[in-house]
Amino acid sequence: MQFHHYGYVTTDPRIQPAAGVGVDRQPELPDDVDVLIVGGGPAGMLLAAQMSQFPTVNARLIERRPGRLEVGQADGIQARSVETFQAFGFAERITAEAYRFCATNFWAPDPDDRSRIIRTQRTEDDPHGVSEFPHLTINQARVLDYFAEAAAYGPGRITPDYGWELVSLEVTDGEEFPVQVSVRRTGGDNAGEERSVRAKYVVGTDGARSAVREAIGLKLEGTQAMHAWAVMDALTVTNFPDIRTKCAIQSENGSVLLIPREGGFLHRMYVDLGDVADCDNHAIRSTTVEQAIAKANTIMHPYTLDVRDVPWFSVYEVGHRLAKKFDDVADDEVGIRTPRVFIAGDACHTHSAKAGQGMNVSMQDTFNLGWKLGQVLTGLSPESLLDTYSAERKAVAQNLIDFDREWSAMMAKRPGEIPPAELAAHLVKSAEFTAGFMTEYPPSTIIGDLNHQDLASGLPIGKRFRSAPVVRVADANPVHLGHQARADGRWRIYAFADGSTVRGASLLRDWSEWMLCAPDSPVQRFTRIGAEFDSLFDIKVIFQGTHDQVAVEEVSRLYLPCKGPHAVVDYEKVFAVDPAQDFFDARGLERSGCVVVVRPDQYVAHVLPLTATSELTAFFDHILLESGRATAAPPANLVDALAL
Amino acid sequence: MQFHHYGYVTTDPRIQPAAGVGVDRQPELPDDVDVLIVGGGPAGMLLAAQMSQFPTVNARLIERRPGRLEVGQADGIQARSVETFQAFGFAERITAEAYRFCATNFWAPDPDDRSRIIRTQRTEDDPHGVSEFPHLTINQARVLDYFAEAAAYGPGRITPDYGWELVSLEVTDGEEFPVQVSVRRTGGDNAGEERSVRAKYVVGTDGARSAVREAIGLKLEGTQAMHAWAVMDALTVTNFPDIRTKCAIQSENGSVLLIPREGGFLHRMYVDLGDVADCDNHAIRSTTVEQAIAKANTIMHPYTLDVRDVPWFSVYEVGHRLAKKFDDVADDEVGIRTPRVFIAGDACHTHSAKAGQGMNVSMQDTFNLGWKLGQVLTGLSPESLLDTYSAERKAVAQNLIDFDREWSAMMAKRPGEIPPAELAAHLVKSAEFTAGFMTEYPPSTIIGDLNHQDLASGLPIGKRFRSAPVVRVADANPVHLGHQARADGRWRIYAFADGSTVRGASLLRDWSEWMLCAPDSPVQRFTRIGAEFDSLFDIKVIFQGTHDQVAVEEVSRLYLPCKGPHAVVDYEKVFAVDPAQDFFDARGLERSGCVVVVRPDQYVAHVLPLTATSELTAFFDHILLESGRATAAPPANLVDALAL
């Protein structure tokens, strides 16, 4: 956490200095906004937190509820989501209050007496160490609280506008605010009152019955039957021994998915109500909590569940459904016009809750979209950047539905049809998927070609940057390299040195000199005039030696930029390997060094040799607009700077 | 973190349900209070947080300042303090925003040119792994903020009464509120207004010029000369390469202690101004910030410090000083009357800042006192328990002053007098001391004899319970055993099993049965009628097997108590070893098992065999009062309870 350089911070340093529209943010929803986010679920709230990092962009979020969410809904948090929370500054806090999955146990009928269930298998939750982050469950309300905090503490000071819903919207291309939106108050003295808001962009994160989706003429499509579940959060006294462990329970009488919850006492229980007949007409929804508890007891015989309290209960029907496109540009309009309206999360894809994917994928939708909106609206990127959102995220949603269908089909089979060992093996094999790390964007304008992937075989281009430990040179602190990248909308460029120390690193020296001073380097070409040196590109260097071998005072000023009104030096971009786990070995980096480009949403965008300077600039030429910046080169290092 | 069992918690679970006087806490300072804490520094604020865990006790804290501290003062946080913060629920949060020491570098004159300093040695901060907690620096204001949060979020809902100072106090033994206190408003419209408050106990945490200390006729005593330091928090541009590393710098021109600070840019600098002559009359205090900066530049030649901003600067004179007693009972009155007034922190001991001890030891003073006050005021313990505070803490302060004198003398020597390698070796050897873990209370009424220490050689009686990893059986979560003990005023009793599993553990079974049901067991004898089963003793069991070998449903109900209005089961007291680090091996536990008793302030109070039941009761007979409780024994385990 870096602070004090814009003035001494005496209170919570998580509260960043206000900037732009955040300095004097209008309390009421204004007539004109840059971005209107419709819906304050996880996708919408993440987007608000991300937009708060672009304080010159006026983004607002409307939500139908009168205030914060209190209870219920999704609860499973993949490791990829916790990784994302880390970038937003609250992973350690939410982990401290969440339940952590370390095991999944499988229960099935006793072969000797099929009326009784027995434990057939124990599996570890992350046996392969897919991530340094845990797999959690927690009330979705807390996820929203933390994103709300990040949005309010960010320079843009965004807070939700509660009590408004979208009525309709219309896009008129060519105007400064091309989306005309009609919104309505949902409560209070003026409930029902309508007014209009004009927006440059609208994002619909308004759930499976999205009004935004409907307004742009899209619908959720799918062929599979709806499946029904009774879901409850419960306090239960039981002799079932695994009540605090995630369990997939299959019996002759149906199946239950048991999910322990935060706080040590509560658990969630999904009771399978089966596929819904076409002629059901939502009759299944009349299932009562008593019926669900009775069914769970039958399934879990010979164990008994004495359910003492049910803070939340719901019956829902869900199918695998997907929108054809995630924005308002029809396939035949791509390249002719750019999108003005987007949909994300449940508004464009729905799926069974059993694999614990929904909320997680939804948040990644808007993590993908947020920086693109930010860069376009601050003039850094052309509007065509926005075409990549639907292209990238629809493929992910389709993959998820394919995975989910396979998983649900396996869970829905009757005992005996599928050996428990096979089910368990499937779960273990799909650990990377279920942890949220299988997304791999193909080459595009914002994902480079794979020509130099062999320079960093453990950092696959198109997948999220997988962190590993390093040691910060200036203070000998062991840190995770990836955790130094906050969700602040900036690009990361990692220069992996071709030597152990500053003096030995000659390819690195040439590259650093070019990056620092050459008019065609990305820093010089794209960074805005007047902005801080690292405002667009956060460039870090990692040497192959240990921290005591690297003389920080001799490192190029590229990695020691000055910050704030006092122009003090940022020492937190120079790293050495951690002898306990050498980053180069851990991530398959060639000893000749390389440059790894990582997007603001943490995906590896490119891997290039240290000599490939023109390729690096060419890559960004498709993404960023020239700034016309012309900065005099700063002195090469601190020793020269201070003429020692 | 355990919650939801007293009702569903939708907001921050760190906010505990209000209870006792916390339900409707009076906003204004009342006429009668149980505990009046005078002074809102670290010692006072920790005590407020601790008393908030005893919500039937009406404790208030007065502080001269009009509001929270903003800047300056102490900043070094030992690992023992971070361990304490963990128990108060904010270690991970304060660590995330603090600077972490990982190294100390030593600088001394270059033998070839003694006008120049060179780096002579690098040392690791905790080379021996003394603790799993880090060594930090952070603005003291943040420590106070977090304790204030803990006090406000605790059931007692304590918030400081700002703007009041103590004028005088008088003790009249025999009355219900024997301490008559006069307090005065320090600001606002009614500044200077005096009023009286009656208290059962008063604690003076009001600093080196303590009015409470003076009122009970004690003074700080010491023989050594005062030593002066110029101290500043600064933003500096420099070519000194170790500006982000803790450095002890000795030169021909004096010495500087450099302490990097939180946020990545700020550092503290202690510039040694030397011993203060008797006839100085505080002239040294007129040293200006410009003079201090000039002196630092001279000391650090050939490096230059361009100090750009100084948010805080102070010159202070300090000597090693100690009060004869830490309460109002003269030596010849002990056993005749019990204390009513206590002093803690700087009010009873002062020392050089250079070893970074002051704030840390001060907080341990009140961590020692808080639970004693809580247990006496809730009727659990006799008033004689309060005699142990001064006895235990004065010895610690004396040890600290001895250590500090040695350390300061070493630092004050001129280069050449002491080889840098010797200084570095001293620092490494004293790592356990400087980390705050050398406190070892001798046997007393509240520290048992050492007869059975060999059963747990790595958990020394009288020292703080040193944690190690275990695995929680119910959910397979790897956790640190010691971190499960919050600063909630309860005693911990760890039953280390004599077997791997429930069935094999026969000494454990007998002990558990006795503890659960026998009228003379501590649980039955001392727990208040109507209170929850584990309200006084938090009893945990650790088996020698792995988590999958322990059938939680067969474990004694001693370790599975019911909680809250729904009487749901607490599953978080049953542990197995972590195969990666076997607790029994890590802490030298005999395989025959044992019982380890840990005080509410985390110190090991006793180690006994599982067979020593009468000794265990006898130990507590000196500390706790019989409750007259008579509880029917609950069923032996969950299987029996539910008649499966």
mmCIF file with all atom_site columns, C-alpha atoms in Angstrom, chain B residues 480-613:
data_model
loop_
_atom_site.group_PDB
_atom_site.id
_atom_site.type_symbol
_atom_site.label_atom_id
_atom_site.label_alt_id
_atom_site.label_comp_id
_atom_site.label_asym_id
_atom_site.label_entity_id
_atom_site.label_seq_id
_atom_site.pdbx_PDB_ins_code
_atom_site.Cartn_x
_atom_site.Cartn_y
_atom_site.Cartn_z
_atom_site.occupancy
_atom_site.B_iso_or_equiv
_atom_site.pdbx_formal_charge
_atom_site.auth_seq_id
_atom_site.auth_comp_id
_atom_site.auth_asym_id
_atom_site.auth_atom_id
_atom_site.pdbx_PDB_model_num
ATOM 1   C CA . HIS B 1 480 ? -2.604  -21.534 13.923 1.00 0.00 ? 480 HIS B CA 1
ATOM 2   C CA . LEU B 1 481 ? -3.717  -22.928 17.269 1.00 0.00 ? 481 LEU B CA 1
ATOM 3   C CA . GLY B 1 482 ? -2.806  -19.818 19.225 1.00 0.00 ? 482 GLY B CA 1
ATOM 4   C CA . HIS B 1 483 ? -4.631  -17.522 16.815 1.00 0.00 ? 483 HIS B CA 1
ATOM 5   C CA . GLN B 1 484 ? -7.945  -19.138 17.753 1.00 0.00 ? 484 GLN B CA 1
ATOM 6   C CA . ALA B 1 485 ? -7.679  -17.423 21.152 1.00 0.00 ? 485 ALA B CA 1
ATOM 7   C CA . ARG B 1 486 ? -9.157  -13.937 20.986 1.00 0.00 ? 486 ARG B CA 1
ATOM 8   C CA . ALA B 1 487 ? -8.603  -11.265 23.633 1.00 0.00 ? 487 ALA B CA 1
ATOM 9   C CA . ASP B 1 488 ? -12.033 -11.924 25.122 1.00 0.00 ? 488 ASP B CA 1
ATOM 10  C CA . GLY B 1 489 ? -10.961 -12.307 28.755 1.00 0.00 ? 489 GLY B CA 1
ATOM 11  C CA . ARG B 1 490 ? -11.339 -16.099 28.800 1.00 0.00 ? 490 ARG B CA 1
ATOM 12  C CA . TRP B 1 491 ? -8.903  -18.727 30.006 1.00 0.00 ? 491 TRP B CA 1
ATOM 13  C CA . ARG B 1 492 ? -7.729  -21.322 27.502 1.00 0.00 ? 492 ARG B CA 1
ATOM 14  C CA . ILE B 1 493 ? -7.237  -24.948 28.422 1.00 0.00 ? 493 ILE B CA 1
ATOM 15  C CA . TYR B 1 494 ? -5.592  -27.096 25.768 1.00 0.00 ? 494 TYR B CA 1
ATOM 16  C CA . ALA B 1 495 ? -5.993  -30.843 26.185 1.00 0.00 ? 495 ALA B CA 1
ATOM 17  C CA . PHE B 1 496 ? -3.241  -32.519 24.200 1.00 0.00 ? 496 PHE B CA 1
ATOM 18  C CA . ALA B 1 497 ? -4.457  -36.070 23.631 1.00 0.00 ? 497 ALA B CA 1
ATOM 19  C CA . ASP B 1 498 ? -2.495  -39.175 24.531 1.00 0.00 ? 498 ASP B CA 1
ATOM 20  C CA . GLY B 1 499 ? -3.562  -40.790 21.261 1.00 0.00 ? 499 GLY B CA 1
ATOM 21  C CA . SER B 1 500 ? -4.122  -40.210 17.593 1.00 0.00 ? 500 SER B CA 1
ATOM 22  C CA . THR B 1 501 ? -7.866  -40.624 17.536 1.00 0.00 ? 501 THR B CA 1
ATOM 23  C CA . VAL B 1 502 ? -10.901 -40.370 19.770 1.00 0.00 ? 502 VAL B CA 1
ATOM 24  C CA . ARG B 1 503 ? -11.063 -44.076 20.445 1.00 0.00 ? 503 ARG B CA 1
ATOM 25  C CA . GLY B 1 504 ? -7.420  -44.523 21.312 1.00 0.00 ? 504 GLY B CA 1
ATOM 26  C CA . ALA B 1 505 ? -7.251  -41.680 23.772 1.00 0.00 ? 505 ALA B CA 1
ATOM 27  C CA . SER B 1 506 ? -8.049  -43.137 27.156 1.00 0.00 ? 506 SER B CA 1
ATOM 28  C CA . LEU B 1 507 ? -6.298  -40.694 29.493 1.00 0.00 ? 507 LEU B CA 1
ATOM 29  C CA . LEU B 1 508 ? -7.928  -37.945 27.497 1.00 0.00 ? 508 LEU B CA 1
ATOM 30  C CA . ARG B 1 509 ? -11.326 -39.631 27.783 1.00 0.00 ? 509 ARG B CA 1
ATOM 31  C CA . ASP B 1 510 ? -11.092 -39.847 31.544 1.00 0.00 ? 510 ASP B CA 1
ATOM 32  C CA . TRP B 1 511 ? -9.912  -36.263 31.858 1.00 0.00 ? 511 TRP B CA 1
ATOM 33  C CA . SER B 1 512 ? -12.639 -35.009 29.510 1.00 0.00 ? 512 SER B CA 1
ATOM 34  C CA . GLU B 1 513 ? -15.348 -36.891 31.397 1.00 0.00 ? 513 GLU B CA 1
ATOM 35  C CA . TRP B 1 514 ? -14.095 -35.444 34.680 1.00 0.00 ? 514 TRP B CA 1
ATOM 36  C CA . MET B 1 515 ? -13.824 -31.934 33.293 1.00 0.00 ? 515 MET B CA 1
ATOM 37  C CA . LEU B 1 516 ? -17.302 -32.137 31.797 1.00 0.00 ? 516 LEU B CA 1
ATOM 38  C CA . CYS B 1 517 ? -19.186 -33.623 34.737 1.00 0.00 ? 517 CYS B CA 1
ATOM 39  C CA . ALA B 1 518 ? -17.277 -33.772 38.021 1.00 0.00 ? 518 ALA B CA 1
ATOM 40  C CA . PRO B 1 519 ? -18.515 -31.241 40.603 1.00 0.00 ? 519 PRO B CA 1
ATOM 41  C CA . ASP B 1 520 ? -14.919 -30.353 41.438 1.00 0.00 ? 520 ASP B CA 1
ATOM 42  C CA . SER B 1 521 ? -13.821 -29.779 37.838 1.00 0.00 ? 521 SER B CA 1
ATOM 43  C CA . PRO B 1 522 ? -12.945 -26.149 37.083 1.00 0.00 ? 522 PRO B CA 1
ATOM 44  C CA . VAL B 1 523 ? -15.794 -25.889 34.586 1.00 0.00 ? 523 VAL B CA 1
ATOM 45  C CA . GLN B 1 524 ? -18.415 -27.038 37.072 1.00 0.00 ? 524 GLN B CA 1
ATOM 46  C CA . ARG B 1 525 ? -16.893 -25.251 40.035 1.00 0.00 ? 525 ARG B CA 1
ATOM 47  C CA . PHE B 1 526 ? -16.194 -21.792 38.603 1.00 0.00 ? 526 PHE B CA 1
ATOM 48  C CA . THR B 1 527 ? -18.420 -21.161 35.585 1.00 0.00 ? 527 THR B CA 1
ATOM 49  C CA . ARG B 1 528 ? -21.279 -18.809 36.464 1.00 0.00 ? 528 ARG B CA 1
ATOM 50  C CA . ILE B 1 529 ? -24.793 -20.193 36.603 1.00 0.00 ? 529 ILE B CA 1
ATOM 51  C CA . GLY B 1 530 ? -26.671 -19.217 33.484 1.00 0.00 ? 530 GLY B CA 1
ATOM 52  C CA . ALA B 1 531 ? -23.504 -18.428 31.563 1.00 0.00 ? 531 ALA B CA 1
ATOM 53  C CA . GLU B 1 532 ? -22.575 -20.421 28.482 1.00 0.00 ? 532 GLU B CA 1
ATOM 54  C CA . PHE B 1 533 ? -20.598 -23.583 29.061 1.00 0.00 ? 533 PHE B CA 1
ATOM 55  C CA . ASP B 1 534 ? -17.379 -22.081 27.638 1.00 0.00 ? 534 ASP B CA 1
ATOM 56  C CA . SER B 1 535 ? -17.803 -18.544 28.928 1.00 0.00 ? 535 SER B CA 1
ATOM 57  C CA . LEU B 1 536 ? -14.934 -18.826 31.408 1.00 0.00 ? 536 LEU B CA 1
ATOM 58  C CA . PHE B 1 537 ? -12.852 -21.727 30.062 1.00 0.00 ? 537 PHE B CA 1
ATOM 59  C CA . ASP B 1 538 ? -12.357 -22.152 26.345 1.00 0.00 ? 538 ASP B CA 1
ATOM 60  C CA . ILE B 1 539 ? -11.302 -25.806 26.208 1.00 0.00 ? 539 ILE B CA 1
ATOM 61  C CA . LYS B 1 540 ? -9.745  -27.219 23.057 1.00 0.00 ? 540 LYS B CA 1
ATOM 62  C CA . VAL B 1 541 ? -8.471  -30.697 22.241 1.00 0.00 ? 541 VAL B CA 1
ATOM 63  C CA . ILE B 1 542 ? -5.584  -31.573 19.941 1.00 0.00 ? 542 ILE B CA 1
ATOM 64  C CA . PHE B 1 543 ? -5.229  -35.162 18.750 1.00 0.00 ? 543 PHE B CA 1
ATOM 65  C CA . GLN B 1 544 ? -1.972  -36.681 17.572 1.00 0.00 ? 544 GLN B CA 1
ATOM 66  C CA . GLY B 1 545 ? -3.562  -38.057 14.396 1.00 0.00 ? 545 GLY B CA 1
ATOM 67  C CA . THR B 1 546 ? -4.465  -36.263 11.178 1.00 0.00 ? 546 THR B CA 1
ATOM 68  C CA . HIS B 1 547 ? -7.877  -34.684 10.705 1.00 0.00 ? 547 HIS B CA 1
ATOM 69  C CA . ASP B 1 548 ? -9.314  -37.565 8.693  1.00 0.00 ? 548 ASP B CA 1
ATOM 70  C CA . GLN B 1 549 ? -8.470  -39.985 11.517 1.00 0.00 ? 549 GLN B CA 1
ATOM 71  C CA . VAL B 1 550 ? -10.533 -38.113 14.086 1.00 0.00 ? 550 VAL B CA 1
ATOM 72  C CA . ALA B 1 551 ? -14.292 -38.765 14.075 1.00 0.00 ? 551 ALA B CA 1
ATOM 73  C CA . VAL B 1 552 ? -15.642 -35.444 15.307 1.00 0.00 ? 552 VAL B CA 1
ATOM 74  C CA . GLU B 1 553 ? -19.014 -36.946 16.155 1.00 0.00 ? 553 GLU B CA 1
ATOM 75  C CA . GLU B 1 554 ? -17.405 -39.180 18.776 1.00 0.00 ? 554 GLU B CA 1
ATOM 76  C CA . VAL B 1 555 ? -15.502 -36.416 20.544 1.00 0.00 ? 555 VAL B CA 1
ATOM 77  C CA . SER B 1 556 ? -16.634 -35.533 24.061 1.00 0.00 ? 556 SER B CA 1
ATOM 78  C CA . ARG B 1 557 ? -19.245 -32.786 24.346 1.00 0.00 ? 557 ARG B CA 1
ATOM 79  C CA . LEU B 1 558 ? -16.664 -30.937 26.430 1.00 0.00 ? 558 LEU B CA 1
ATOM 80  C CA . TYR B 1 559 ? -15.221 -29.801 23.107 1.00 0.00 ? 559 TYR B CA 1
ATOM 81  C CA . LEU B 1 560 ? -18.550 -29.372 21.280 1.00 0.00 ? 560 LEU B CA 1
ATOM 82  C CA . PRO B 1 561 ? -20.534 -26.943 23.424 1.00 0.00 ? 561 PRO B CA 1
ATOM 83  C CA . CYS B 1 562 ? -23.858 -25.520 22.307 1.00 0.00 ? 562 CYS B CA 1
ATOM 84  C CA . LYS B 1 563 ? -24.147 -21.798 21.649 1.00 0.00 ? 563 LYS B CA 1
ATOM 85  C CA . GLY B 1 564 ? -26.753 -19.115 21.333 1.00 0.00 ? 564 GLY B CA 1
ATOM 86  C CA . PRO B 1 565 ? -30.551 -19.150 21.335 1.00 0.00 ? 565 PRO B CA 1
ATOM 87  C CA . HIS B 1 566 ? -30.701 -22.068 18.893 1.00 0.00 ? 566 HIS B CA 1
ATOM 88  C CA . ALA B 1 567 ? -28.180 -24.123 20.872 1.00 0.00 ? 567 ALA B CA 1
ATOM 89  C CA . VAL B 1 568 ? -26.119 -24.858 17.786 1.00 0.00 ? 568 VAL B CA 1
ATOM 90  C CA . VAL B 1 569 ? -22.879 -26.749 18.133 1.00 0.00 ? 569 VAL B CA 1
ATOM 91  C CA . ASP B 1 570 ? -19.486 -25.019 18.185 1.00 0.00 ? 570 ASP B CA 1
ATOM 92  C CA . TYR B 1 571 ? -17.228 -27.261 16.083 1.00 0.00 ? 571 TYR B CA 1
ATOM 93  C CA . GLU B 1 572 ? -14.120 -25.108 16.351 1.00 0.00 ? 572 GLU B CA 1
ATOM 94  C CA . LYS B 1 573 ? -12.440 -26.626 19.401 1.00 0.00 ? 573 LYS B CA 1
ATOM 95  C CA . VAL B 1 574 ? -11.304 -29.983 17.979 1.00 0.00 ? 574 VAL B CA 1
ATOM 96  C CA . PHE B 1 575 ? -7.937  -30.160 16.243 1.00 0.00 ? 575 PHE B CA 1
ATOM 97  C CA . ALA B 1 576 ? -5.580  -32.648 14.655 1.00 0.00 ? 576 ALA B CA 1
ATOM 98  C CA . VAL B 1 577 ? -1.913  -32.251 13.808 1.00 0.00 ? 577 VAL B CA 1
ATOM 99  C CA . ASP B 1 578 ? -0.778  -30.632 10.595 1.00 0.00 ? 578 ASP B CA 1
ATOM 100 C CA . PRO B 1 579 ? 1.422   -33.213 8.867  1.00 0.00 ? 579 PRO B CA 1
ATOM 101 C CA . ALA B 1 580 ? 3.607   -30.380 7.538  1.00 0.00 ? 580 ALA B CA 1
ATOM 102 C CA . GLN B 1 581 ? 4.508   -29.345 11.106 1.00 0.00 ? 581 GLN B CA 1
ATOM 103 C CA . ASP B 1 582 ? 3.415   -31.676 13.895 1.00 0.00 ? 582 ASP B CA 1
ATOM 104 C CA . PHE B 1 583 ? 2.434   -29.504 16.866 1.00 0.00 ? 583 PHE B CA 1
ATOM 105 C CA . PHE B 1 584 ? 3.642   -32.153 19.324 1.00 0.00 ? 584 PHE B CA 1
ATOM 106 C CA . ASP B 1 585 ? 7.107   -32.107 17.768 1.00 0.00 ? 585 ASP B CA 1
ATOM 107 C CA . ALA B 1 586 ? 7.182   -28.364 17.190 1.00 0.00 ? 586 ALA B CA 1
ATOM 108 C CA . ARG B 1 587 ? 6.458   -27.586 20.857 1.00 0.00 ? 587 ARG B CA 1
ATOM 109 C CA . GLY B 1 588 ? 8.136   -30.540 22.542 1.00 0.00 ? 588 GLY B CA 1
ATOM 110 C CA . LEU B 1 589 ? 4.982   -32.264 23.776 1.00 0.00 ? 589 LEU B CA 1
ATOM 111 C CA . GLU B 1 590 ? 5.255   -35.722 25.290 1.00 0.00 ? 590 GLU B CA 1
ATOM 112 C CA . ARG B 1 591 ? 3.152   -38.360 23.565 1.00 0.00 ? 591 ARG B CA 1
ATOM 113 C CA . SER B 1 592 ? 1.483   -39.172 26.877 1.00 0.00 ? 592 SER B CA 1
ATOM 114 C CA . GLY B 1 593 ? -0.461  -35.962 26.458 1.00 0.00 ? 593 GLY B CA 1
ATOM 115 C CA . CYS B 1 594 ? -0.918  -33.089 28.864 1.00 0.00 ? 594 CYS B CA 1
ATOM 116 C CA . VAL B 1 595 ? -3.077  -30.146 29.853 1.00 0.00 ? 595 VAL B CA 1
ATOM 117 C CA . VAL B 1 596 ? -1.791  -26.642 29.115 1.00 0.00 ? 596 VAL B CA 1
ATOM 118 C CA . VAL B 1 597 ? -3.490  -23.717 30.830 1.00 0.00 ? 597 VAL B CA 1
ATOM 119 C CA . VAL B 1 598 ? -3.157  -20.304 29.181 1.00 0.00 ? 598 VAL B CA 1
ATOM 120 C CA . ARG B 1 599 ? -4.179  -17.012 30.745 1.00 0.00 ? 599 ARG B CA 1
ATOM 121 C CA . PRO B 1 600 ? -6.446  -14.497 29.044 1.00 0.00 ? 600 PRO B CA 1
ATOM 122 C CA . ASP B 1 601 ? -3.332  -12.429 28.238 1.00 0.00 ? 601 ASP B CA 1
ATOM 123 C CA . GLN B 1 602 ? -1.821  -15.430 26.415 1.00 0.00 ? 602 GLN B CA 1
ATOM 124 C CA . TYR B 1 603 ? 0.768   -16.468 29.012 1.00 0.00 ? 603 TYR B CA 1
ATOM 125 C CA . VAL B 1 604 ? 1.191   -20.168 29.808 1.00 0.00 ? 604 VAL B CA 1
ATOM 126 C CA . ALA B 1 605 ? -0.064  -20.540 33.390 1.00 0.00 ? 605 ALA B CA 1
ATOM 127 C CA . HIS B 1 606 ? 0.409   -24.239 33.921 1.00 0.00 ? 606 HIS B CA 1
ATOM 128 C CA . VAL B 1 607 ? 1.361   -27.575 32.386 1.00 0.00 ? 607 VAL B CA 1
ATOM 129 C CA . LEU B 1 608 ? -0.081  -30.700 34.021 1.00 0.00 ? 608 LEU B CA 1
ATOM 130 C CA . PRO B 1 609 ? -0.523  -34.386 33.193 1.00 0.00 ? 609 PRO B CA 1
ATOM 131 C CA . LEU B 1 610 ? -3.985  -35.492 32.055 1.00 0.00 ? 610 LEU B CA 1
ATOM 132 C CA . THR B 1 611 ? -4.232  -37.398 35.340 1.00 0.00 ? 611 THR B CA 1
ATOM 133 C CA . ALA B 1 612 ? -3.593  -34.365 37.565 1.00 0.00 ? 612 ALA B CA 1
ATOM 134 C CA . THR B 1 613 ? -7.210  -33.375 38.030 1.00 0.00 ? 613 THR B CA 1
#
